[in-house]
Amino acid sequence: MRIGELAARAGTTTRTLRYYESRGLLPARRTGNGYRSYDESDLRLLRQIRTLQDFGFDLEETRPFVECLRAGHPEGDSCPASLAVYRRKLGELDALIGQLTGVRDTVARQLERAELARAELAAEAEVPGGPEPVCELGGNPW
């Protein structure tokens, strides 16, 4: 199949395919008249790359999976190098989850502090419900 058909079947663009070719992820076979030529195995490589990228893997991280498929393995993640990438990615995700949990805890404490301060203002005010806070930075009361 030619590059346009492969791009359409893979749900991507010919430009992307040429980029993958330049990075050595997609083989560059040519017909006698100079057109790029692809087969079903190339579509399989592309699907592997696209799936991993959808999961947040960068292009270089897909290389072991592509090489595994090219070596004739039934799945791109059945080789030791692919498993190592999975492990490394899980470690990165765990670290990010830890950072996000820390940020979430900080925001929750800030919210709790702000709600407590507002409740104290309301309790001290003569008007039930207390005064509405006004943003003094922009001059507009929201």
Short mmCIF file of C-alpha atoms in Angstrom, two decimals:
data_model
loop_
_atom_site.label_atom_id
_atom_site.label_comp_id
_atom_site.label_asym_id
_atom_site.label_seq_id
_atom_site.Cartn_x
_atom_site.Cartn_y
_atom_site.Cartn_z
CA MET A 1 0.00 0.00 0.00
CA ARG A 2 1.10 3.57 -0.52
CA ILE A 3 1.71 6.20 2.15
CA GLY A 4 -1.72 7.86 1.85
CA GLU A 5 -3.58 4.60 2.33
CA LEU A 6 -1.40 3.63 5.29
CA ALA A 7 -1.94 7.04 6.90
CA ALA A 8 -5.71 6.77 6.44
CA ARG A 9 -5.85 3.24 7.84
CA ALA A 10 -3.68 4.20 10.81
CA GLY A 11 -5.65 7.39 11.52
CA THR A 12 -2.68 9.69 11.05
CA THR A 13 -1.07 11.88 8.40
CA THR A 14 1.50 11.22 5.72
CA ARG A 15 3.67 13.85 7.36
CA THR A 16 3.67 11.85 10.59
CA LEU A 17 4.61 8.71 8.69
CA ARG A 18 7.53 10.47 7.02
CA TYR A 19 8.64 11.69 10.45
CA TYR A 20 8.50 8.15 11.87
CA GLU A 21 10.51 7.01 8.85
CA SER A 22 13.14 9.70 9.49
CA ARG A 23 13.40 8.51 13.11
CA GLY A 24 13.93 4.91 12.00
CA LEU A 25 10.66 3.60 13.41
CA LEU A 26 8.98 2.90 10.09
CA PRO A 27 10.84 1.11 7.30
CA ALA A 28 11.46 3.06 4.12
CA ARG A 29 10.83 0.61 1.29
CA ARG A 30 10.46 2.02 -2.22
CA THR A 31 8.86 0.66 -5.35
CA GLY A 32 10.57 0.79 -8.73
CA ASN A 33 9.00 4.17 -9.47
CA GLY A 34 10.16 5.64 -6.15
CA TYR A 35 6.90 5.50 -4.20
CA ARG A 36 7.00 4.41 -0.58
CA SER A 37 5.55 0.95 -0.12
CA TYR A 38 4.02 -0.48 3.06
CA ASP A 39 2.30 -3.67 4.16
CA GLU A 40 0.15 -4.92 7.04
CA SER A 41 3.16 -5.32 9.33
CA ASP A 42 3.82 -1.59 8.97
CA LEU A 43 0.24 -0.86 9.95
CA ARG A 44 0.77 -3.03 13.01
CA LEU A 45 3.89 -1.02 13.92
CA LEU A 46 1.95 2.22 13.57
CA ARG A 47 -0.89 0.99 15.73
CA GLN A 48 1.62 0.02 18.42
CA ILE A 49 3.26 3.46 18.27
CA ARG A 50 -0.06 5.31 18.33
CA THR A 51 -1.42 3.25 21.23
CA LEU A 52 1.67 3.89 23.33
CA GLN A 53 1.63 7.60 22.49
CA ASP A 54 -2.05 7.75 23.49
CA PHE A 55 -0.91 6.37 26.88
CA GLY A 56 1.65 9.16 27.23
CA PHE A 57 4.78 7.46 25.94
CA ASP A 58 7.07 9.70 23.94
CA LEU A 59 8.14 8.58 20.50
CA GLU A 60 11.55 7.30 21.57
CA GLU A 61 9.94 5.17 24.29
CA THR A 62 8.04 3.28 21.57
CA ARG A 63 11.25 2.11 19.91
CA PRO A 64 11.71 -1.14 21.94
CA PHE A 65 8.11 -2.14 21.19
CA VAL A 66 8.59 -1.50 17.46
CA GLU A 67 11.87 -3.43 17.44
CA CYS A 68 10.18 -6.29 19.25
CA LEU A 69 7.48 -6.49 16.58
CA ARG A 70 10.07 -6.23 13.81
CA ALA A 71 11.95 -9.15 15.37
CA GLY A 72 8.86 -11.28 14.76
CA HIS A 73 7.37 -11.38 18.24
CA PRO A 74 3.57 -11.59 18.37
CA GLU A 75 3.29 -8.53 20.64
CA GLY A 76 5.44 -5.43 20.96
CA ASP A 77 5.67 -5.83 24.71
CA SER A 78 6.92 -9.40 24.80
CA CYS A 79 10.62 -8.41 24.82
CA PRO A 80 12.72 -7.50 27.87
CA ALA A 81 13.46 -3.97 26.58
CA SER A 82 9.74 -3.25 26.26
CA LEU A 83 9.10 -4.48 29.78
CA ALA A 84 11.86 -2.20 31.04
CA VAL A 85 10.12 0.77 29.39
CA TYR A 86 6.84 -0.22 31.08
CA ARG A 87 8.60 -0.37 34.46
CA ARG A 88 10.27 3.01 33.94
CA LYS A 89 6.97 4.58 32.83
CA LEU A 90 5.17 3.18 35.88
CA GLY A 91 7.85 4.70 38.10
CA GLU A 92 7.37 8.07 36.42
CA LEU A 93 3.61 7.84 36.81
CA ASP A 94 3.92 6.90 40.49
CA ALA A 95 6.17 9.93 41.06
CA LEU A 96 3.67 12.22 39.31
CA ILE A 97 0.79 10.78 41.30
CA GLY A 98 2.77 11.48 44.48
CA GLN A 99 3.37 15.08 43.41
CA LEU A 100 -0.29 15.58 42.50
CA THR A 101 -1.38 14.10 45.82
CA GLY A 102 0.87 16.59 47.61
CA VAL A 103 -0.58 19.50 45.63
CA ARG A 104 -4.11 18.27 46.30
CA ASP A 105 -3.42 18.05 50.04
CA THR A 106 -2.05 21.62 50.03
CA VAL A 107 -5.10 22.95 48.18
CA ALA A 108 -7.42 21.09 50.58
CA ARG A 109 -5.65 22.67 53.57
CA GLN A 110 -5.90 26.13 51.97
CA LEU A 111 -9.62 25.63 51.35
CA GLU A 112 -10.15 24.49 54.93
CA ARG A 113 -8.24 27.53 56.23
CA ALA A 114 -10.22 29.90 53.99
CA GLU A 115 -13.57 28.40 55.01
CA LEU A 116 -12.64 28.64 58.68
CA ALA A 117 -11.58 32.30 58.28
CA ARG A 118 -14.85 33.10 56.48
CA ALA A 119 -16.88 31.38 59.20
CA GLU A 120 -15.04 33.42 61.85
CA LEU A 121 -15.80 36.66 59.96
CA ALA A 122 -19.46 35.72 59.73
CA ALA A 123 -19.63 34.97 63.45
CA GLU A 124 -18.15 38.37 64.31
CA ALA A 125 -20.36 40.38 61.97
CA GLU A 126 -23.56 42.07 63.09
CA VAL A 127 -25.40 41.01 59.95
CA PRO A 128 -26.33 37.33 59.78
CA GLY A 129 -24.04 35.61 57.31
CA GLY A 130 -21.30 38.19 57.77
CA PRO A 131 -19.92 40.63 55.26
CA GLU A 132 -19.24 39.48 51.71
CA PRO A 133 -15.49 39.51 51.02
CA VAL A 134 -14.41 41.94 48.33
CA CYS A 135 -11.33 41.56 46.18
CA GLU A 136 -9.31 44.71 46.69
CA LEU A 137 -6.67 43.90 44.09
CA GLY A 138 -8.77 44.52 40.99
CA GLY A 139 -11.32 46.84 42.50
CA ASN A 140 -14.25 44.66 41.33
CA PRO A 141 -16.35 42.66 43.80
CA TRP A 142 -16.56 39.77 41.27
#
